[in-house]
């Protein structure tokens, strides 16, 4: 069912059109923030998996056994549904509010410009469906946020210092082109060293000391 309500004090086509499309300006910012949230969580998840499974690095320009980055920035099992949801929300928003032109004609078939006006139309069905889908999207984000990472490697996020600290192998030539795993690679004077390597590793032990390599030796 379509209904329309006139915009008080304005009959200008351009102004009414801007009002009808104003939600389209807010939705992209919300979707970008939502995508960034999933990017951070899934980035941490992939980082966490290196403590449990041997995997090649994921880079923009792969070489050797390296893997390429995702085309949608996210794993396809997340990126494709999010893209579909994004397109559906955009479509529902366009159906929720829209420009409507109400024209009056005289007996001679000529439009009465004084009586005709532009207004913002709305669809209750589209609005309700948009709210329901938006609520589902929010709940999905909250549910995914409750998932816990496996213990084994300190979370680094996108901190370059933390990532660099985990990338100092002892003797591992061309390690970047090989499947890698993170763990304890050596122990000296009671202090262990953890890093990414293609060699065999052991898991860190709670209560033990671990630190950076001493580059002076």
Short mmCIF file of N, CA, C and O in Angstrom, two decimals, residues 26-87:
data_model
loop_
_atom_site.label_atom_id
_atom_site.label_comp_id
_atom_site.label_asym_id
_atom_site.label_seq_id
_atom_site.Cartn_x
_atom_site.Cartn_y
_atom_site.Cartn_z
N UNK A 26 22.81 8.20 4.80
CA UNK A 26 23.17 7.64 6.10
C UNK A 26 23.50 6.15 6.01
O UNK A 26 24.39 5.67 6.72
N UNK A 27 22.81 5.44 5.15
CA UNK A 27 22.98 3.99 5.07
C UNK A 27 24.40 3.57 4.70
O UNK A 27 24.95 2.65 5.32
N UNK A 28 25.06 4.19 3.71
CA UNK A 28 26.43 3.77 3.38
C UNK A 28 27.40 3.88 4.55
O UNK A 28 28.26 3.02 4.73
N UNK A 29 27.28 4.95 5.36
CA UNK A 29 28.18 5.10 6.50
C UNK A 29 27.97 3.96 7.51
O UNK A 29 28.93 3.43 8.08
N UNK A 30 26.72 3.57 7.71
CA UNK A 30 26.43 2.47 8.62
C UNK A 30 26.99 1.16 8.09
O UNK A 30 27.57 0.36 8.84
N UNK A 31 26.85 0.93 6.79
CA UNK A 31 27.35 -0.31 6.20
C UNK A 31 28.88 -0.35 6.19
O UNK A 31 29.47 -1.42 6.38
N UNK A 32 29.52 0.79 5.99
CA UNK A 32 30.99 0.84 6.04
C UNK A 32 31.48 0.51 7.44
O UNK A 32 32.44 -0.24 7.63
N UNK A 33 30.81 1.07 8.45
CA UNK A 33 31.19 0.77 9.84
C UNK A 33 30.97 -0.70 10.15
O UNK A 33 31.78 -1.34 10.84
N UNK A 34 29.88 -1.26 9.64
CA UNK A 34 29.58 -2.67 9.87
C UNK A 34 30.62 -3.56 9.19
O UNK A 34 31.08 -4.55 9.76
N UNK A 35 31.00 -3.19 7.98
CA UNK A 35 32.03 -3.94 7.25
C UNK A 35 33.37 -3.86 7.97
O UNK A 35 34.11 -4.85 8.04
N UNK A 36 33.69 -2.69 8.52
CA UNK A 36 34.94 -2.52 9.26
C UNK A 36 34.96 -3.39 10.51
O UNK A 36 35.99 -3.95 10.88
N UNK A 37 33.79 -3.50 11.16
CA UNK A 37 33.69 -4.34 12.35
C UNK A 37 34.01 -5.79 12.01
O UNK A 37 34.81 -6.45 12.70
N UNK A 38 33.42 -6.30 10.94
CA UNK A 38 33.68 -7.68 10.53
C UNK A 38 35.12 -7.85 10.06
O UNK A 38 35.73 -8.90 10.29
N UNK A 39 35.66 -6.83 9.41
CA UNK A 39 37.04 -6.91 8.95
C UNK A 39 37.99 -7.07 10.13
O UNK A 39 38.91 -7.91 10.10
N UNK A 40 37.78 -6.30 11.18
CA UNK A 40 38.64 -6.39 12.37
C UNK A 40 38.51 -7.76 13.04
O UNK A 40 39.52 -8.37 13.42
N UNK A 41 37.29 -8.24 13.19
CA UNK A 41 37.08 -9.53 13.86
C UNK A 41 37.67 -10.68 13.05
O UNK A 41 38.31 -11.59 13.60
N UNK A 42 37.47 -10.67 11.74
CA UNK A 42 37.96 -11.76 10.90
C UNK A 42 39.47 -11.68 10.70
O UNK A 42 40.14 -12.71 10.53
N UNK A 43 40.02 -10.46 10.73
CA UNK A 43 41.47 -10.31 10.68
C UNK A 43 42.11 -10.93 11.91
O UNK A 43 43.11 -11.67 11.81
N UNK A 44 41.52 -10.66 13.07
CA UNK A 44 42.03 -11.26 14.31
C UNK A 44 41.87 -12.77 14.30
O UNK A 44 42.72 -13.51 14.81
N UNK A 45 40.78 -13.25 13.70
CA UNK A 45 40.55 -14.69 13.64
C UNK A 45 41.59 -15.39 12.76
O UNK A 45 42.11 -16.45 13.12
N UNK A 46 41.91 -14.78 11.61
CA UNK A 46 42.91 -15.39 10.73
C UNK A 46 44.29 -15.35 11.39
O UNK A 46 45.07 -16.30 11.26
N UNK A 47 44.60 -14.27 12.07
CA UNK A 47 45.86 -14.17 12.81
C UNK A 47 45.92 -15.26 13.88
O UNK A 47 46.94 -15.92 14.06
N UNK A 48 44.82 -15.47 14.57
CA UNK A 48 44.77 -16.46 15.64
C UNK A 48 44.99 -17.88 15.12
O UNK A 48 45.58 -18.72 15.81
N UNK A 49 44.55 -18.15 13.91
CA UNK A 49 44.66 -19.50 13.36
C UNK A 49 46.10 -19.91 13.09
O UNK A 49 46.40 -21.11 13.01
N UNK A 50 47.00 -18.94 12.97
CA UNK A 50 48.40 -19.28 12.71
C UNK A 50 49.05 -19.96 13.91
O UNK A 50 50.13 -20.55 13.78
N UNK A 51 48.46 -19.88 15.08
CA UNK A 51 49.00 -20.57 16.24
C UNK A 51 48.57 -22.03 16.28
O UNK A 51 49.08 -22.81 17.09
N UNK A 52 47.65 -22.41 15.38
CA UNK A 52 47.11 -23.77 15.43
C UNK A 52 47.25 -24.51 14.10
O UNK A 52 47.30 -25.74 14.09
N UNK A 53 47.32 -23.78 13.00
CA UNK A 53 47.42 -24.42 11.69
C UNK A 53 48.50 -23.73 10.86
O UNK A 53 48.66 -22.51 10.91
N UNK A 54 49.22 -24.52 10.10
CA UNK A 54 50.26 -23.99 9.23
C UNK A 54 49.61 -23.48 7.94
O UNK A 54 48.93 -24.23 7.23
N UNK A 55 49.81 -22.18 7.64
CA UNK A 55 49.17 -21.57 6.48
C UNK A 55 50.13 -20.62 5.78
O UNK A 55 50.98 -20.00 6.44
N UNK A 56 49.99 -20.47 4.46
CA UNK A 56 50.78 -19.43 3.76
C UNK A 56 50.24 -18.05 4.11
O UNK A 56 49.10 -17.90 4.55
N UNK A 57 51.07 -17.05 3.90
CA UNK A 57 50.65 -15.68 4.14
C UNK A 57 49.65 -15.24 3.06
O UNK A 57 49.65 -15.75 1.95
N UNK A 58 48.80 -14.28 3.43
CA UNK A 58 47.85 -13.72 2.47
C UNK A 58 48.31 -12.29 2.15
O UNK A 58 48.33 -11.42 3.03
N UNK A 59 48.69 -12.06 0.89
CA UNK A 59 49.26 -10.78 0.49
C UNK A 59 48.60 -10.29 -0.79
O UNK A 59 47.89 -11.02 -1.47
N UNK A 60 48.87 -9.03 -1.11
CA UNK A 60 48.28 -8.43 -2.31
C UNK A 60 48.85 -9.03 -3.59
O UNK A 60 48.12 -9.35 -4.53
N UNK A 61 50.18 -9.19 -3.61
CA UNK A 61 50.84 -9.77 -4.79
C UNK A 61 51.55 -11.06 -4.36
O UNK A 61 52.72 -11.02 -3.93
N UNK A 62 50.87 -12.19 -4.41
CA UNK A 62 51.45 -13.43 -3.89
C UNK A 62 52.60 -13.96 -4.73
O UNK A 62 52.67 -13.75 -5.94
N UNK A 63 53.50 -14.65 -4.05
CA UNK A 63 54.60 -15.36 -4.70
C UNK A 63 54.82 -16.65 -3.93
O UNK A 63 54.51 -16.75 -2.74
N UNK A 64 55.39 -17.63 -4.61
CA UNK A 64 55.58 -18.92 -3.96
C UNK A 64 54.24 -19.54 -3.61
O UNK A 64 53.34 -19.65 -4.44
N UNK A 65 54.08 -19.91 -2.35
CA UNK A 65 52.84 -20.52 -1.88
C UNK A 65 51.90 -19.51 -1.23
O UNK A 65 50.89 -19.89 -0.65
N UNK A 66 52.23 -18.24 -1.32
CA UNK A 66 51.40 -17.21 -0.70
C UNK A 66 50.01 -17.16 -1.35
O UNK A 66 49.84 -17.53 -2.51
N UNK A 67 49.05 -16.67 -0.57
CA UNK A 67 47.67 -16.55 -1.04
C UNK A 67 47.34 -15.09 -1.31
O UNK A 67 47.89 -14.20 -0.67
N UNK A 68 46.43 -14.86 -2.24
CA UNK A 68 46.03 -13.49 -2.56
C UNK A 68 44.96 -13.02 -1.57
O UNK A 68 44.31 -13.82 -0.90
N UNK A 69 44.79 -11.72 -1.50
CA UNK A 69 43.77 -11.15 -0.62
C UNK A 69 42.38 -11.39 -1.20
O UNK A 69 42.22 -11.71 -2.37
N UNK A 70 41.37 -11.21 -0.36
CA UNK A 70 40.00 -11.42 -0.80
C UNK A 70 39.54 -10.26 -1.68
O UNK A 70 39.86 -9.10 -1.40
N UNK A 71 38.78 -10.57 -2.70
CA UNK A 71 38.26 -9.53 -3.59
C UNK A 71 37.27 -8.62 -2.87
O UNK A 71 37.17 -7.44 -3.16
N UNK A 72 36.52 -9.18 -1.95
CA UNK A 72 35.53 -8.40 -1.20
C UNK A 72 36.05 -7.98 0.17
O UNK A 72 35.27 -7.61 1.03
N UNK A 73 37.36 -8.09 0.39
CA UNK A 73 38.01 -7.70 1.63
C UNK A 73 37.75 -8.69 2.76
O UNK A 73 38.52 -8.77 3.71
N UNK A 74 36.68 -9.46 2.65
CA UNK A 74 36.31 -10.44 3.66
C UNK A 74 36.27 -11.82 3.03
O UNK A 74 36.15 -11.95 1.82
N UNK A 75 36.36 -12.88 3.85
CA UNK A 75 36.14 -14.23 3.31
C UNK A 75 34.78 -14.30 2.61
O UNK A 75 33.82 -13.67 3.04
N UNK A 76 34.71 -15.07 1.55
CA UNK A 76 33.50 -15.06 0.72
C UNK A 76 32.26 -15.49 1.49
O UNK A 76 31.15 -15.05 1.19
N UNK A 77 32.42 -16.36 2.48
CA UNK A 77 31.26 -16.80 3.24
C UNK A 77 30.68 -15.67 4.09
O UNK A 77 29.55 -15.75 4.57
N UNK A 78 31.47 -14.62 4.29
CA UNK A 78 30.97 -13.42 4.96
C UNK A 78 30.73 -12.28 3.97
O UNK A 78 29.74 -11.56 4.07
N UNK A 79 31.65 -12.11 3.03
CA UNK A 79 31.57 -10.99 2.11
C UNK A 79 30.37 -11.04 1.19
O UNK A 79 29.70 -10.02 0.97
N UNK A 80 30.06 -12.23 0.65
CA UNK A 80 28.93 -12.34 -0.28
C UNK A 80 27.60 -12.07 0.42
O UNK A 80 26.78 -11.27 -0.06
N UNK A 81 27.31 -12.71 1.59
CA UNK A 81 26.05 -12.38 2.28
C UNK A 81 25.95 -10.91 2.67
O UNK A 81 24.86 -10.31 2.56
N UNK A 82 27.06 -10.31 3.12
CA UNK A 82 27.01 -8.90 3.49
C UNK A 82 26.74 -8.02 2.28
O UNK A 82 26.04 -7.01 2.39
N UNK A 83 27.27 -8.40 1.13
CA UNK A 83 27.02 -7.63 -0.09
C UNK A 83 25.55 -7.74 -0.49
O UNK A 83 24.93 -6.75 -0.90
N UNK A 84 24.98 -8.94 -0.36
CA UNK A 84 23.56 -9.13 -0.68
C UNK A 84 22.69 -8.33 0.28
O UNK A 84 21.72 -7.68 -0.12
N UNK A 85 23.03 -8.38 1.57
CA UNK A 85 22.27 -7.62 2.57
C UNK A 85 22.36 -6.12 2.30
O UNK A 85 21.36 -5.39 2.40
N UNK A 86 23.55 -5.66 1.94
CA UNK A 86 23.74 -4.24 1.64
C UNK A 86 22.86 -3.81 0.47
O UNK A 86 22.18 -2.78 0.53
N UNK A 87 22.88 -4.59 -0.60
CA UNK A 87 22.06 -4.25 -1.77
C UNK A 87 20.57 -4.29 -1.44
O UNK A 87 19.80 -3.43 -1.90
#
